PDB file of C-alpha atoms and ligand atoms in Angstrom:
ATOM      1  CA  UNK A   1     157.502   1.420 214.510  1.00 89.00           C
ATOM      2  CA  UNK A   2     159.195   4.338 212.177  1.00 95.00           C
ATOM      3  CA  UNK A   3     159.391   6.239 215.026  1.00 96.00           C
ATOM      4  CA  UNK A   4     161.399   3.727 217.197  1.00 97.00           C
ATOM      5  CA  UNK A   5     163.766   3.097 214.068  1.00 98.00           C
ATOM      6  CA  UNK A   6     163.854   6.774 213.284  1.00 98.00           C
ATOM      7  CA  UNK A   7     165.708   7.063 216.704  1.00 98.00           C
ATOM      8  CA  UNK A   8     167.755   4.359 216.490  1.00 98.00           C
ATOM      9  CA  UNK A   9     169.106   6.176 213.588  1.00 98.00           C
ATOM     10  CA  UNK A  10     169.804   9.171 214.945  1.00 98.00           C
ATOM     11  CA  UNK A  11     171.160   7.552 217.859  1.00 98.00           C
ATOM     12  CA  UNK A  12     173.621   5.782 215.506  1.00 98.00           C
ATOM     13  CA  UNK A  13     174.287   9.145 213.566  1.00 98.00           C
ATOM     14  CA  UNK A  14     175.440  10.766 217.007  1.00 98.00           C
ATOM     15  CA  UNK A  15     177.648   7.492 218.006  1.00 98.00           C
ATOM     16  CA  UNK A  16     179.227   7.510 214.972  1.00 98.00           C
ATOM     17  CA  UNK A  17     180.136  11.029 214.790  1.00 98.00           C
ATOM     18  CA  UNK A  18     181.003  11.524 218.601  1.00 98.00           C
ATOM     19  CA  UNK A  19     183.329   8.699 217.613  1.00 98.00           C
ATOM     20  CA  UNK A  20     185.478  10.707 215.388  1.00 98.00           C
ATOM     21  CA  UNK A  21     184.422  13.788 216.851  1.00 98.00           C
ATOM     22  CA  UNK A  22     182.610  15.379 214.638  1.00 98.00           C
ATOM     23  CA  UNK A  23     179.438  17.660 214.957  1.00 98.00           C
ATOM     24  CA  UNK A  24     175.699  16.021 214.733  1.00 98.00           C
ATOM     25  CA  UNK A  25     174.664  19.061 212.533  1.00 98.00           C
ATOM     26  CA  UNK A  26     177.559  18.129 209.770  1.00 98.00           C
ATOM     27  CA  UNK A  27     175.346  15.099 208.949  1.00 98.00           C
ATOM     28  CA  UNK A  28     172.210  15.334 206.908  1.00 98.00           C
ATOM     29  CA  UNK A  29     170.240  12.057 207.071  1.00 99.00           C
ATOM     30  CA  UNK A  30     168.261  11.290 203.973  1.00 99.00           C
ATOM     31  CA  UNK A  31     165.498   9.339 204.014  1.00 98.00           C
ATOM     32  CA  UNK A  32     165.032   7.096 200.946  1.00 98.00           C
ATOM     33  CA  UNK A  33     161.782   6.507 200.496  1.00 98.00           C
ATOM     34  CA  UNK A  34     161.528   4.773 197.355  1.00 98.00           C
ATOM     35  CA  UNK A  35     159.549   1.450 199.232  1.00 97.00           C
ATOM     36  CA  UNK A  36     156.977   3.186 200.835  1.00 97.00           C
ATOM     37  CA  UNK A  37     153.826   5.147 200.455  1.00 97.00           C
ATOM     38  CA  UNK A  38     152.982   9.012 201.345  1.00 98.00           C
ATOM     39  CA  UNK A  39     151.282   8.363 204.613  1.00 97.00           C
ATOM     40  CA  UNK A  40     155.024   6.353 206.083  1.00 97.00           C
ATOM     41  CA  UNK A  41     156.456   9.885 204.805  1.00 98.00           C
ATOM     42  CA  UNK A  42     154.240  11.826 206.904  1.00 98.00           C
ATOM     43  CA  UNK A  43     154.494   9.411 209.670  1.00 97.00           C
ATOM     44  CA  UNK A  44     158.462  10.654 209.782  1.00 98.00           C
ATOM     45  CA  UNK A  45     157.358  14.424 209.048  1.00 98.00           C
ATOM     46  CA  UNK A  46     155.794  14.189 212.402  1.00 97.00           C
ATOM     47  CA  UNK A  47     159.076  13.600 214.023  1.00 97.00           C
ATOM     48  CA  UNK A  48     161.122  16.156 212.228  1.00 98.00           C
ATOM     49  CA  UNK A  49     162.352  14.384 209.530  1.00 98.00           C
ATOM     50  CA  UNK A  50     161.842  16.175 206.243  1.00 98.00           C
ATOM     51  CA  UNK A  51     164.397  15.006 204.216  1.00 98.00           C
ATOM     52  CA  UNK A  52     163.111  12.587 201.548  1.00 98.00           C
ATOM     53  CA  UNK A  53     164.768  11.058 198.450  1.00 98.00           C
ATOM     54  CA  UNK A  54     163.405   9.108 195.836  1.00 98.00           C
ATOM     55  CA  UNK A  55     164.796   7.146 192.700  1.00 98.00           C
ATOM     56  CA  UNK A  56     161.785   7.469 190.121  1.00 98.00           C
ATOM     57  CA  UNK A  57     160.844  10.472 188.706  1.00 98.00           C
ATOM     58  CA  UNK A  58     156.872   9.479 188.284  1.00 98.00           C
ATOM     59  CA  UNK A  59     156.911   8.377 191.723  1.00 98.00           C
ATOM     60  CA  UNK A  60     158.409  11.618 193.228  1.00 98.00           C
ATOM     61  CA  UNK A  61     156.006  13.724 191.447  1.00 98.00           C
ATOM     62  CA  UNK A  62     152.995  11.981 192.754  1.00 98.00           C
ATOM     63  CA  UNK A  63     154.256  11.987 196.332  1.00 98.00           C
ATOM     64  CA  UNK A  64     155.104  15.308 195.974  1.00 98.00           C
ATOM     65  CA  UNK A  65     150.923  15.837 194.914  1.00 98.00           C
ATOM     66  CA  UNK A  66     150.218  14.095 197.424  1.00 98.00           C
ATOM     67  CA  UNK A  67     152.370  16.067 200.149  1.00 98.00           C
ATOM     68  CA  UNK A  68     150.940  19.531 198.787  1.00 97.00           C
ATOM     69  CA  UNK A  69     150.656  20.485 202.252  1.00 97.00           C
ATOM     70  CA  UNK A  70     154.253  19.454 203.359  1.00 97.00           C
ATOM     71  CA  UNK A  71     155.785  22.565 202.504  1.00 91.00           C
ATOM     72  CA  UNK A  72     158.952  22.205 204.395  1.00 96.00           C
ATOM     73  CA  UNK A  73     160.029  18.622 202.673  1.00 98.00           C
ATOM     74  CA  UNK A  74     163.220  18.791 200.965  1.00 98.00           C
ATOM     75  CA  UNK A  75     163.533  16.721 197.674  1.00 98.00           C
ATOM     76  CA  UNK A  76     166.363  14.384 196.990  1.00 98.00           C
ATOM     77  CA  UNK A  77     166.040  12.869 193.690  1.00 98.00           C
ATOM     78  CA  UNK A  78     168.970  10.060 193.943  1.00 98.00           C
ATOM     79  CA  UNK A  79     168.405   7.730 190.903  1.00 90.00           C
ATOM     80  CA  UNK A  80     169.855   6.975 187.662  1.00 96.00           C
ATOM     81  CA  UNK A  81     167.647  10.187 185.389  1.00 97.00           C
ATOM     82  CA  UNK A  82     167.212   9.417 181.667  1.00 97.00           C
ATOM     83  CA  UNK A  83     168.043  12.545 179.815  1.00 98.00           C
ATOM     84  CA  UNK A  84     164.066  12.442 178.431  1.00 98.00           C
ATOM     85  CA  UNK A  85     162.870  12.814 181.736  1.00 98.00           C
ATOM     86  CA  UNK A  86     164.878  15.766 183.045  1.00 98.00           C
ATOM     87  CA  UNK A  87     162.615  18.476 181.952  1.00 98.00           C
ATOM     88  CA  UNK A  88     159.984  16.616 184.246  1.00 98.00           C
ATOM     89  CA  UNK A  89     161.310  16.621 187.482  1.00 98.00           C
ATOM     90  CA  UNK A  90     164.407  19.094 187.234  1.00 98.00           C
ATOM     91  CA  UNK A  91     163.050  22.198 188.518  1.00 98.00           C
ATOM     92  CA  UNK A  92     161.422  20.167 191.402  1.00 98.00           C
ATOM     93  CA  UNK A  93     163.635  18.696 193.153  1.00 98.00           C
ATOM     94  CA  UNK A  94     166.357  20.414 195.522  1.00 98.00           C
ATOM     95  CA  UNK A  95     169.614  18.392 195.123  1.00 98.00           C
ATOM     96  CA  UNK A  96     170.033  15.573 192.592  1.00 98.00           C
ATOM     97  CA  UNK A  97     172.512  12.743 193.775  1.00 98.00           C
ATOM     98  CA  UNK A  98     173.134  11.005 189.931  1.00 98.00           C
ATOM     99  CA  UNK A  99     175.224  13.781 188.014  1.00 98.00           C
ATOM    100  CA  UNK A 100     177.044  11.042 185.585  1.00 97.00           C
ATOM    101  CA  UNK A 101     177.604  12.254 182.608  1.00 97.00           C
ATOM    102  CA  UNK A 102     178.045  15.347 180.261  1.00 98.00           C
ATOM    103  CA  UNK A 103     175.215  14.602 178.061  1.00 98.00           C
ATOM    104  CA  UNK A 104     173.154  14.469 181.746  1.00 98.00           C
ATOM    105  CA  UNK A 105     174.608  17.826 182.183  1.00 98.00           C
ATOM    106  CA  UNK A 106     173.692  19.219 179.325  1.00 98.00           C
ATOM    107  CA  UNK A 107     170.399  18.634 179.155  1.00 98.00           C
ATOM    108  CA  UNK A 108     170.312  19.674 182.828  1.00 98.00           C
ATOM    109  CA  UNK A 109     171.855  23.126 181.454  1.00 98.00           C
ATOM    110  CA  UNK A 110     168.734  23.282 178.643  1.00 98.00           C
ATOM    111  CA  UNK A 111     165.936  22.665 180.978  1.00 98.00           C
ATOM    112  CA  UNK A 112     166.814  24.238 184.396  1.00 98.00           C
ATOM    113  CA  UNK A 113     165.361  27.347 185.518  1.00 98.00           C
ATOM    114  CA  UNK A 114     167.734  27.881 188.142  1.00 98.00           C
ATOM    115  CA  UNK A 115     171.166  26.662 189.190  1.00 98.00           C
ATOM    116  CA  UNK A 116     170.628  23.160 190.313  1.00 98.00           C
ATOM    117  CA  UNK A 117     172.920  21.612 193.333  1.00 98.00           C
ATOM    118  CA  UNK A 118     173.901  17.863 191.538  1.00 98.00           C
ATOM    119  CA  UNK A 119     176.578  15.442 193.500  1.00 99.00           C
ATOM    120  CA  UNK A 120     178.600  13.883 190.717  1.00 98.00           C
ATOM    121  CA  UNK A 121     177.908  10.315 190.925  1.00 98.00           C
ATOM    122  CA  UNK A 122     181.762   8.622 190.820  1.00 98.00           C
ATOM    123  CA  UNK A 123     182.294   4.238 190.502  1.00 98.00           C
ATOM    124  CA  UNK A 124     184.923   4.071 193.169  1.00 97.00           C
ATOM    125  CA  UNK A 125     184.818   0.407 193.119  1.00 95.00           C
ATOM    126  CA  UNK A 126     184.679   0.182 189.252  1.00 94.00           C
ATOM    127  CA  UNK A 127     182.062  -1.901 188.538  1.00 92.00           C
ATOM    128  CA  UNK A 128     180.797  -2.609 185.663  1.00 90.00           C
ATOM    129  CA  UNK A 129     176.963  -2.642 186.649  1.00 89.00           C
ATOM    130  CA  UNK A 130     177.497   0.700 188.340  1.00 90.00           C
ATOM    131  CA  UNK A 131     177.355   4.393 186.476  1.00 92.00           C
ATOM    132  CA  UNK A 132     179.791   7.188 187.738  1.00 97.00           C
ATOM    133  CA  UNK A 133     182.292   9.086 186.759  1.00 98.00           C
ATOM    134  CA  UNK A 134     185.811   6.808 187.309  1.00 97.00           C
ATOM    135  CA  UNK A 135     187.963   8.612 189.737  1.00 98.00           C
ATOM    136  CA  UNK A 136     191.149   9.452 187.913  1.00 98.00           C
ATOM    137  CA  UNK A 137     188.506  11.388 185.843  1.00 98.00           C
ATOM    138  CA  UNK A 138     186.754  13.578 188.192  1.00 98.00           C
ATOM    139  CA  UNK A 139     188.353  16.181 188.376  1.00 98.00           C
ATOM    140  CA  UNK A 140     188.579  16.594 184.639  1.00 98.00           C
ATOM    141  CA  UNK A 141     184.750  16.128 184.322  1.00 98.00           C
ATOM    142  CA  UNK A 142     183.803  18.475 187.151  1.00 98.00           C
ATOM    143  CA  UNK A 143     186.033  20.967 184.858  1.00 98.00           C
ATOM    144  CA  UNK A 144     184.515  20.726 181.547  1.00 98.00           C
ATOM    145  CA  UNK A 145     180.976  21.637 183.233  1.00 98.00           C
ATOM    146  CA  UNK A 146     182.567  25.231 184.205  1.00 98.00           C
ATOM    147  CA  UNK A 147     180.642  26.322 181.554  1.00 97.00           C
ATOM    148  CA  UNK A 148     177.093  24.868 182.910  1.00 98.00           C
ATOM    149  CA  UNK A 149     175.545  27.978 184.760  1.00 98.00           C
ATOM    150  CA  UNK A 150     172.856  25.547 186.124  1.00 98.00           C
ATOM    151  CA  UNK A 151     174.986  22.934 187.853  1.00 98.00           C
ATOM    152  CA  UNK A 152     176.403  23.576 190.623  1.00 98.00           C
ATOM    153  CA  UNK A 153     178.611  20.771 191.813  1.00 99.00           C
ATOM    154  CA  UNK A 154     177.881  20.400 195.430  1.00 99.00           C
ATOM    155  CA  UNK A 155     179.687  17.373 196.168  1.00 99.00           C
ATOM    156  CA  UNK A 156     180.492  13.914 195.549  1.00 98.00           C
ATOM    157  CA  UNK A 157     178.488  10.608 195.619  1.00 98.00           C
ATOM    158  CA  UNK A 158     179.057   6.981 195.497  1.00 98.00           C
ATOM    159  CA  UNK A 159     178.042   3.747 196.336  1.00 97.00           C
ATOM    160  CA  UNK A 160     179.630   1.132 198.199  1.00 96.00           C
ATOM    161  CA  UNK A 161     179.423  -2.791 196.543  1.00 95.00           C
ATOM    162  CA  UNK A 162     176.390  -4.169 198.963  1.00 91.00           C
ATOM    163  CA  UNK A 163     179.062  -7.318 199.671  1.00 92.00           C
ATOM    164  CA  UNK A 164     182.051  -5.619 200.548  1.00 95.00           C
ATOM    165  CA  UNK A 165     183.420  -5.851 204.039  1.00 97.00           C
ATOM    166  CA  UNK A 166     183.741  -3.089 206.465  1.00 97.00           C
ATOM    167  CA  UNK A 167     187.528  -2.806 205.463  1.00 97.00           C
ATOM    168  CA  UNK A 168     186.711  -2.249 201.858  1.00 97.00           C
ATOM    169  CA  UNK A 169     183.392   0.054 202.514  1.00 98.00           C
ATOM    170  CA  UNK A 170     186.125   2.385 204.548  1.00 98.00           C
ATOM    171  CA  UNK A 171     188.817   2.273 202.076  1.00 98.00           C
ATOM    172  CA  UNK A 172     186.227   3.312 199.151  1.00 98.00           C
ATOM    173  CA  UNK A 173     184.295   6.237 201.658  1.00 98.00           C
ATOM    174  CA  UNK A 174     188.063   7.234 202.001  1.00 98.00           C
ATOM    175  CA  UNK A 175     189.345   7.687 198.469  1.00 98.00           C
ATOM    176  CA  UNK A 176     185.756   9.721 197.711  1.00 98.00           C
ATOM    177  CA  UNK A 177     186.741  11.942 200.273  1.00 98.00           C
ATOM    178  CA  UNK A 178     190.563  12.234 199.025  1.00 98.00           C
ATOM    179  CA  UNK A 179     188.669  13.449 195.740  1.00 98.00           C
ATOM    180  CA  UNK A 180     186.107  15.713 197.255  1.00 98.00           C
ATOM    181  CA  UNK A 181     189.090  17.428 199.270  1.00 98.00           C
ATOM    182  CA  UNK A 182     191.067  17.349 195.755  1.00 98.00           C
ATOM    183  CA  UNK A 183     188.399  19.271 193.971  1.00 98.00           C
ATOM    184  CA  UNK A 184     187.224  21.985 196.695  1.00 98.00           C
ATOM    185  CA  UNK A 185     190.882  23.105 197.293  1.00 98.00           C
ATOM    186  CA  UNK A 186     190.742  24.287 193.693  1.00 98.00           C
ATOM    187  CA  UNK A 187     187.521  26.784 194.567  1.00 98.00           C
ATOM    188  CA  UNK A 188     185.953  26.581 190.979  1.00 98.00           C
ATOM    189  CA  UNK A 189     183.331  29.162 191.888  1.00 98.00           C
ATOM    190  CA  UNK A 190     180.648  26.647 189.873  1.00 98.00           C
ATOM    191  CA  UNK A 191     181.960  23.604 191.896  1.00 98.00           C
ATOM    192  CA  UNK A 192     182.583  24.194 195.673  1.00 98.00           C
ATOM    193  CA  UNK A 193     182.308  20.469 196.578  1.00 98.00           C
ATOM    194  CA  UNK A 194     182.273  20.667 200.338  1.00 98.00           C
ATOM    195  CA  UNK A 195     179.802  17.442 200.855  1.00 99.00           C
ATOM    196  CA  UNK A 196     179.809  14.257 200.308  1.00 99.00           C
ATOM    197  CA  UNK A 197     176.793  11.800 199.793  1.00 98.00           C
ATOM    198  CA  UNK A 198     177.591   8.443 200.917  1.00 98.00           C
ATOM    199  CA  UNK A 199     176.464   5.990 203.508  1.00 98.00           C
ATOM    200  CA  UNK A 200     173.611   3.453 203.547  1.00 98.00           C
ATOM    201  CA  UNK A 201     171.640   1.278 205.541  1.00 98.00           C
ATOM    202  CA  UNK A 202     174.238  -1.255 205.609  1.00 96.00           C
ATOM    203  CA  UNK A 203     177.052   1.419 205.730  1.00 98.00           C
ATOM    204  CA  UNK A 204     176.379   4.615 206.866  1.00 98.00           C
ATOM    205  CA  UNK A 205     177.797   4.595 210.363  1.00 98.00           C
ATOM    206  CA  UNK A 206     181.612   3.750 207.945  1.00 98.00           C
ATOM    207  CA  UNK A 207     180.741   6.658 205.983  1.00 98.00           C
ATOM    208  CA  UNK A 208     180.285   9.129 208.586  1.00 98.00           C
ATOM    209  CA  UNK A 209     183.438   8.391 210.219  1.00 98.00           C
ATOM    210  CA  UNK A 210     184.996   8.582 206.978  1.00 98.00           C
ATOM    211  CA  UNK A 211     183.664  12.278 206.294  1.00 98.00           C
ATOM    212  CA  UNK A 212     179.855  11.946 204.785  1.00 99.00           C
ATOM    213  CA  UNK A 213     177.532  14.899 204.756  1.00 99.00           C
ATOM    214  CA  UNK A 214     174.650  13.258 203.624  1.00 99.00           C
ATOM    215  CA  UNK A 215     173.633   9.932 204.268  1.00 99.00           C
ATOM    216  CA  UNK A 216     170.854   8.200 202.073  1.00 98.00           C
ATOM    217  CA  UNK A 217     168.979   5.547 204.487  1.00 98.00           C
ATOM    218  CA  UNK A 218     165.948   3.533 203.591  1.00 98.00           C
ATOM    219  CA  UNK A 219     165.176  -0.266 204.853  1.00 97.00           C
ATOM    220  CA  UNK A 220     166.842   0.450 208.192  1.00 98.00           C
ATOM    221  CA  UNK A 221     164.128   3.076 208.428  1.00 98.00           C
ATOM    222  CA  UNK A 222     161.024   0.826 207.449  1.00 96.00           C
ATOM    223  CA  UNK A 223     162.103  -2.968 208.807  1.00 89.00           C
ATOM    224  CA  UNK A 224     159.719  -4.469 210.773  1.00 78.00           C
ATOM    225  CA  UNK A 225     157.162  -2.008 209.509  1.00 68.00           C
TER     226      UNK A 225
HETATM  227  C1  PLP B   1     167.763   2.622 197.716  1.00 51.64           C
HETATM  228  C2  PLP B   1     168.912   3.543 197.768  1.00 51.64           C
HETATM  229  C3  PLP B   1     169.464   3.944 199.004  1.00 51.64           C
HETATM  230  C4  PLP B   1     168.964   3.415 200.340  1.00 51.64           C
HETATM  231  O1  PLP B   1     169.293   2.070 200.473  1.00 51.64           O
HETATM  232  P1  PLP B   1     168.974   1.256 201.829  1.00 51.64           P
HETATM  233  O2  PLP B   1     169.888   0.100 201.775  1.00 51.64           O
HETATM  234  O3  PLP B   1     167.539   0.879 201.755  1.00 51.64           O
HETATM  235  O4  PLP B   1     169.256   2.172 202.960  1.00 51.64           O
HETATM  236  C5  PLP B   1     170.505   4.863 198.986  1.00 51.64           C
HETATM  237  N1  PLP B   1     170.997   5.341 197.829  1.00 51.64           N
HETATM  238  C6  PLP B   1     170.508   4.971 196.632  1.00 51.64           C
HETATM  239  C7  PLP B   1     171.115   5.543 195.409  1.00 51.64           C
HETATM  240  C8  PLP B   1     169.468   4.059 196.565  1.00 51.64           C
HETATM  241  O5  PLP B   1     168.988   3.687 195.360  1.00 51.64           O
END
């Protein structure tokens, strides 16, 4: 049932932050719902959650039809955005987790209505299937786009390798963090960078000991569904 894994999340949210002390309320779960249809997402409105991400931008817009009457959801849009479909989904969507380049930002800048909160996607683990901004260049990037009035740089995301051990997934949550805490001590009014989207199904109970703010989690919600 969504409802029993829906708590066993939660539950696993509180553990993780009572183990580091940390406050239930710094933690925003995400729920990626990218495998499954409208009526799953309303299933999990029921029990509060109304935090939804998705990864395509046709699919988001037709949930988001079909949710009309869902005024409360939040939209996540967490996927790799071709610069062609920006102007589609930009000014719908309440934080986008894949800010990767300057020609994204850019075009971001052209078609935005409003300021727009993006995490800046960074490759912490450097591989070469994997878009992001590399870490030595971060802060440099999240500089040049001082000039975008509609981005504001709300934090930093990344993804852990899906094989890497529990050693490795802390070491990379940890140097995100070191460069979230890098670029928020510098207060760039466009770029206050106080969260930090990280954490998985596989992973997320790492990241939030680590630091995360925001935690995208799909199959653990869904198994067994
Ligand atoms: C699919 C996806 C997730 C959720 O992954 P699960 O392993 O199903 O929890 C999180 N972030 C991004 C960017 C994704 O594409």
């Amino acid at each position: 049932m969504i409802s029993d894994n829906l708590r066993k999340v939660r539950q696993e949210i509180q553990n993780s932050c009572a183990l580091v002390s940390r406050k239930v309320e710094e933690v925003t779960l995400v729920a990626v719902t990218k495998s499954v249809d409208s009526a799953k997402m309303k299933e999990l409105y029921e029990e509060d959650q109304t935090v939804f991400a998705e990864n395509r931008v046709d699919v988001l817009l037709q949930k988001q039809a079909e949710l009309a009457d869902y005024p409360a959801i939040e939209w996540h849009f967490i996927g790799h955005l071709q610069r062609r479909k920006v102007k589609d989904i930009i000014n719908k969507i309440d934080y986008f987790h894949a800010l990767e380049s300057l020609k994204l930002a850019g075009e971001i800048q052209k078609r935005a209505q409003k300021a727009i909160r993006c995490f800046v996607e960074v490759n912490v683990s450097g591989e070469a299937s994997k878009l992001g901004i590399r870490p030595e260049e971060v802060l440099s990037f999240i500089q040049s786009l001082a000039s975008y009035d509609k981005i504001e740089v709300v934090g930093l995301m990344m993804m852990a390798p899906y094989d890497s051990t529990v050693e490795e997934q802390r070491s990379y949550f940890t140097q995100l963090k070191q460069l979230q805490e890098a670029v928020s001590v510098q207060k760039y009014s466009h770029a206050p960078c106080t969260e930090l989207s990280m954490g998985m199904s596989n992973d997320y109970p790492v990241a939030i000991e680590v630091g995360a703010t925001y935690v995208r989690v799909g199959s653990a919600l869904f198994e067994d569904e």
